[in-house]
Short mmCIF file of C-alpha atoms in Angstrom, two decimals:
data_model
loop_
_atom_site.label_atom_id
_atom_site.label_comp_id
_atom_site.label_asym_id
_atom_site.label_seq_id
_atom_site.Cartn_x
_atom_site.Cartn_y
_atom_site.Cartn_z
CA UNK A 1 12.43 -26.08 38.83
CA UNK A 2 13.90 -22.95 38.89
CA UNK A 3 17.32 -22.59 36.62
CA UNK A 4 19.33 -20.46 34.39
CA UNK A 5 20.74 -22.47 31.27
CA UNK A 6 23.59 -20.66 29.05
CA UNK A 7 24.65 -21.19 25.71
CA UNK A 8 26.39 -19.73 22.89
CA UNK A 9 29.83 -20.24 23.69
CA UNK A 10 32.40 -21.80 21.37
CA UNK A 11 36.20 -21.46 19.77
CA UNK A 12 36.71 -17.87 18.67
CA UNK A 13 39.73 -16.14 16.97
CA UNK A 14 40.90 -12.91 18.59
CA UNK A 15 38.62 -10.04 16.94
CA UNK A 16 35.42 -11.95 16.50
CA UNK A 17 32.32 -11.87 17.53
CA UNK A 18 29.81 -14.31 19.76
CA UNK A 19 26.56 -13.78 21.45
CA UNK A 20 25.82 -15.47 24.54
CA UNK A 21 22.01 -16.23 25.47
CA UNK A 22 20.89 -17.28 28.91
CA UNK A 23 17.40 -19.18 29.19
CA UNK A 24 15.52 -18.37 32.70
CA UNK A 25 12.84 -20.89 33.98
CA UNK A 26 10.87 -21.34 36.75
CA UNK A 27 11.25 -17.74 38.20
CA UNK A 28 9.99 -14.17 37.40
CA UNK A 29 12.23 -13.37 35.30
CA UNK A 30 11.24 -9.51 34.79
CA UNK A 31 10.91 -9.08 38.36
CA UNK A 32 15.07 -9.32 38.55
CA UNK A 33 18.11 -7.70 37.31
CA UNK A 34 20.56 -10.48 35.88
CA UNK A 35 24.53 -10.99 35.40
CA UNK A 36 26.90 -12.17 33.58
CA UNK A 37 30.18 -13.97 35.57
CA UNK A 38 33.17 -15.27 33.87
CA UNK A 39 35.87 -17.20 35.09
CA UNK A 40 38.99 -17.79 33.02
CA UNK A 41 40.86 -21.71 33.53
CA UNK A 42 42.26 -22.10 36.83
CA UNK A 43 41.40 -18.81 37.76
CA UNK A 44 38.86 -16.98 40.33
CA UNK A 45 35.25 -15.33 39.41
CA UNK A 46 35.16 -11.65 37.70
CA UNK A 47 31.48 -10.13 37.43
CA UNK A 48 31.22 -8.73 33.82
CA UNK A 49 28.12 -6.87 33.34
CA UNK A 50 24.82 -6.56 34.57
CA UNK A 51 21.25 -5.33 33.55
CA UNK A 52 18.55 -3.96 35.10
CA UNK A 53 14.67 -5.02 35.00
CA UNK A 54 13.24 -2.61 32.13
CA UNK A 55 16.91 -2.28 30.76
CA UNK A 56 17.42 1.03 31.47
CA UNK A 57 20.11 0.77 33.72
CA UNK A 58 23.67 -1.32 32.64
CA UNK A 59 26.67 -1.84 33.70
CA UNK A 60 30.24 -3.36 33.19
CA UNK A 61 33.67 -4.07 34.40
CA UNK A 62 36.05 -1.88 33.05
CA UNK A 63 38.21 -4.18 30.25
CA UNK A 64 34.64 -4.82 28.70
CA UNK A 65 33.31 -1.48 28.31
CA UNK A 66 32.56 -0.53 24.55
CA UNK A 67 33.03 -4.43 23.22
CA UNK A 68 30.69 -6.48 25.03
CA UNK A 69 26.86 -5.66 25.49
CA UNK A 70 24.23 -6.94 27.74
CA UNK A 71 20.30 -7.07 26.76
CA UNK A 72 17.41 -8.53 27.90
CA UNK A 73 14.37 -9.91 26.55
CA UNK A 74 11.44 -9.97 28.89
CA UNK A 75 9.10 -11.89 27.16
CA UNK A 76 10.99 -14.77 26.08
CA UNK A 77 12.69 -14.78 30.06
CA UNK A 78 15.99 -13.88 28.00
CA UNK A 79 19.41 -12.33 29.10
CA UNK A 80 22.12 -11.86 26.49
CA UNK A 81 25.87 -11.01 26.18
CA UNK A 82 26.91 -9.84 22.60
CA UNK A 83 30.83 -9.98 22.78
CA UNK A 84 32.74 -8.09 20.16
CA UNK A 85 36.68 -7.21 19.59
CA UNK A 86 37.45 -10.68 21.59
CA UNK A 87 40.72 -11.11 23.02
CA UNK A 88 42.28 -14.02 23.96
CA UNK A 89 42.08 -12.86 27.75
CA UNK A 90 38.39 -13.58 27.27
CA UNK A 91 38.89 -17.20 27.53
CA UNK A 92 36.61 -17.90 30.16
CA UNK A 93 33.17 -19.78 31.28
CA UNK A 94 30.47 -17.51 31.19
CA UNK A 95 27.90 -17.73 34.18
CA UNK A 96 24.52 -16.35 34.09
CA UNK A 97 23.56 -15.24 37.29
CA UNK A 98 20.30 -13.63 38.96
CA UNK A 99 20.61 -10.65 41.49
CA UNK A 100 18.20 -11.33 44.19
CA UNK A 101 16.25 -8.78 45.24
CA UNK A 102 15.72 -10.21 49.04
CA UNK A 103 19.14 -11.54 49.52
CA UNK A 104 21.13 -7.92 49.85
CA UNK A 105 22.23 -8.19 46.01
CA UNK A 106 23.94 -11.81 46.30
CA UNK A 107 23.53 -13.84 43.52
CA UNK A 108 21.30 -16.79 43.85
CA UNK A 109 20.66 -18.76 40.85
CA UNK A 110 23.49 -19.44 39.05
CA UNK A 111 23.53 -21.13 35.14
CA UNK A 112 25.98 -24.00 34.33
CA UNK A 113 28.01 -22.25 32.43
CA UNK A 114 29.17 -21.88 28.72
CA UNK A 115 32.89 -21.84 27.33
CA UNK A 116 34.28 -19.15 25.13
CA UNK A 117 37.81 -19.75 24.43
CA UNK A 118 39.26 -16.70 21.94
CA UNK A 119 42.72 -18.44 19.98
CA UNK A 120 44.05 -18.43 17.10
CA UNK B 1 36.30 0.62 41.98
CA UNK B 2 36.43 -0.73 45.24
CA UNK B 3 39.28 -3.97 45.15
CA UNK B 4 38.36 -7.19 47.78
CA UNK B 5 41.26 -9.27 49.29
CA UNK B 6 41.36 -12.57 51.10
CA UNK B 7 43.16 -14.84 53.76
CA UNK B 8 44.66 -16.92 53.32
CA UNK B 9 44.72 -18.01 49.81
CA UNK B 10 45.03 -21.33 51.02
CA UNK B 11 44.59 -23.77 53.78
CA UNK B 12 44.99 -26.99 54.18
CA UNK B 13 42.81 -28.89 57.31
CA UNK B 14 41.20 -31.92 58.49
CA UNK B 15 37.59 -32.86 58.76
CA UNK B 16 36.38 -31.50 62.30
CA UNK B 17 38.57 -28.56 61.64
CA UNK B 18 37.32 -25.00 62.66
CA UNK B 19 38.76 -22.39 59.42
CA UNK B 20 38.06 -18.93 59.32
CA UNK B 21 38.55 -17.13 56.25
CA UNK B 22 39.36 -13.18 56.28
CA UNK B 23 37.97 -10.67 53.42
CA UNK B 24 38.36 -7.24 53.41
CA UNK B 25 37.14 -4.28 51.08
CA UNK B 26 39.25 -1.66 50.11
CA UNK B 27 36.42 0.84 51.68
CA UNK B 28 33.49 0.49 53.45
CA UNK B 29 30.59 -1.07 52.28
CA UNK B 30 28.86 -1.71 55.13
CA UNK B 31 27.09 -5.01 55.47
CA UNK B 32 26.59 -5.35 51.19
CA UNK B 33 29.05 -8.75 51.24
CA UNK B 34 28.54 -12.34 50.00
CA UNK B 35 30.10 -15.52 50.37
CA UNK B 36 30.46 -18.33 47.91
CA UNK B 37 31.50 -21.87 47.60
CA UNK B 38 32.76 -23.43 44.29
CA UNK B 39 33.35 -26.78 44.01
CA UNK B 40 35.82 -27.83 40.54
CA UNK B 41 33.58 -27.93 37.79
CA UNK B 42 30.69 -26.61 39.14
CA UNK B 43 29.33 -23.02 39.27
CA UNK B 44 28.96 -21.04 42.80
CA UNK B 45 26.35 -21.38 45.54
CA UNK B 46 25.83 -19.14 47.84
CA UNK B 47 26.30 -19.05 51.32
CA UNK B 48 26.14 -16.09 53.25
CA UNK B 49 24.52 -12.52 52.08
CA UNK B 50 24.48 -9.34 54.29
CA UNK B 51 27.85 -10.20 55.78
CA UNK B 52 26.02 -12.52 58.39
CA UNK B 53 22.70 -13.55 57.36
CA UNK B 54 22.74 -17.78 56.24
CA UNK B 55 21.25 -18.77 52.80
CA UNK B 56 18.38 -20.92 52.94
CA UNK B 57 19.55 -24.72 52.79
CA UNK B 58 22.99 -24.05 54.22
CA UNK B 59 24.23 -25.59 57.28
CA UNK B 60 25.08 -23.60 60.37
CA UNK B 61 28.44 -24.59 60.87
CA UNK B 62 29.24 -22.09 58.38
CA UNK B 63 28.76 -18.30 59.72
CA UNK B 64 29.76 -15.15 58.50
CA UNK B 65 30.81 -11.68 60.61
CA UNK B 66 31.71 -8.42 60.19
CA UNK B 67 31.14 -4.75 58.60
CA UNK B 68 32.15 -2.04 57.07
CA UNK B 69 36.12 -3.25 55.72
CA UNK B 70 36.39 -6.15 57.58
CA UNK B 71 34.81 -9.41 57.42
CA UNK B 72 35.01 -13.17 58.12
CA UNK B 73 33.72 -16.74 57.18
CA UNK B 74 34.05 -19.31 59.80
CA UNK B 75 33.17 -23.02 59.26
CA UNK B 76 33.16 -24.48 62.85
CA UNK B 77 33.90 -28.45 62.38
CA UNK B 78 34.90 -28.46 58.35
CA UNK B 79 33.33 -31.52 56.83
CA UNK B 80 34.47 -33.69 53.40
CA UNK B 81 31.69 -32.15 51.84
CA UNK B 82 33.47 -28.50 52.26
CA UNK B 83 36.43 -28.74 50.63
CA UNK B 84 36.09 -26.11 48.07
CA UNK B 85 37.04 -22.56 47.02
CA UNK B 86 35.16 -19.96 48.55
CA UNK B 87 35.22 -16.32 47.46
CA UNK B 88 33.66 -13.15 48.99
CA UNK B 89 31.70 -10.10 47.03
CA UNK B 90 31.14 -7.04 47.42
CA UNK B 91 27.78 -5.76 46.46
CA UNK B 92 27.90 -2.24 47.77
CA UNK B 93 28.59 -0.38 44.18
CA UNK B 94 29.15 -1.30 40.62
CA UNK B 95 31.35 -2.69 39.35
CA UNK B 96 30.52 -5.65 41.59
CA UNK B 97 34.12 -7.34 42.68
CA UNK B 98 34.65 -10.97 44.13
CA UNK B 99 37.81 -11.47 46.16
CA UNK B 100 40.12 -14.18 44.70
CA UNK B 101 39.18 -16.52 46.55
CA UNK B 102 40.62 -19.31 49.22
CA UNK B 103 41.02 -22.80 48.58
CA UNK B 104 40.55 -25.54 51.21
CA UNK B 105 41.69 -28.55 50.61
CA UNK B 106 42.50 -32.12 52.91
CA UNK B 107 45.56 -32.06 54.78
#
């Protein structure tokens, strides 16, 4: 069975730290570049950062840039999401997601989910 | 960064119901656009890639259209199953952006 299961998240105060792993089964993992997608409580879906097969190509969405990092780890069909300086407007479920490579970019696996809520 | 609208944001309608659902990027990008469905408490499928072309497993009342700035998701007779949120994205150029997203809900 093919699936993408997140964890990591928990209750954070504002200016700490979490890393967020994503466990890929089932699929090629090396084959793909991979996402991360949050979506904060009763709110819509923001794509947060994404990496590329060998790692050397990564991006993110602007409020992220310089705090957060994404890595990979090929050989244990790993993607990761270290999250530093949180804020509490990074309260939010964090979705791993795969980019396909035959489906013009959309993403087709999608994780469960983990919670990161940043209070005080 | 190129910014993705929708409409409506909402709409309420009854099973058999045909809905269309509008997106549209702030510049082109061609046919690089997804749909999704979200159901509460459950993380996104999705339906449509390439503006048009159906994902595997989905059924055919739902079609996408369009190109370019412009495009739309039409379910032709909604069904109970369908009530949901659905959200288009833009996978043209980085960063990638989702629109925010309709909700359909019974009426």
């Amino acid at each position: 069975e093919v699936q993408l299961v997140e964890s990591g998240g928990s209750l954070v105060q504002p200016g700490g730290s979490l890393r967020l792993s994503c466990a890929a089964s089932g699929l090629i993992f090396s084959n793909h570049w991979m996402n991360w997608v949050r979506q904060a409580p009763g709110k819509g879906l923001e794509w947060v950062a994404n990496i590329k097969q060998d790692e050397g190509e990564r991006y993110y969405v602007d409020s992220v840039k310089g705090r957060f990092t994404i890595s990979r780890d090929n050989a244990r069909n790993s993607v990761y999401l270290q999250m530093n300086s949180l804020r509490v407007e990074d309260t939010a479920v964090y979705y791993c997601t795969r980019v396909s490579s035959t489906l013009w970019r959309a993403f087709d696996i999608w994780g469960r989910g983990t919670m990161v809520t940043v209070s005080s | 960064d190129i910014q993705m609208t929708q409409s409506p944001s909402s709409v309420s309608a009854s099973v058999g119901d045909r809905v269309t659902i509008t997106c549209r990027a702030s510049q082109d990008i061609s046919s690089w656009l997804a749909w999704y469905q979200q159901k509460p408490g459950k993380a996104p499928k999705v339906l449509i890639y390439a503006a048009s072309s159906l994902q595997s497993g989905v059924p055919s009342r739902f079609s996408g259209s369009g190109s370019g700035t412009d495009f739309t998701l039409t379910i032709s007779s909604l069904q109970p199953e369908d009530f949901a949120t659905y959200y288009c994205q833009q996978a043209d150029s980085f960063p990638f952006t989702f629109g925010p997203g309709t909700k359909v809900d019974i009426k």
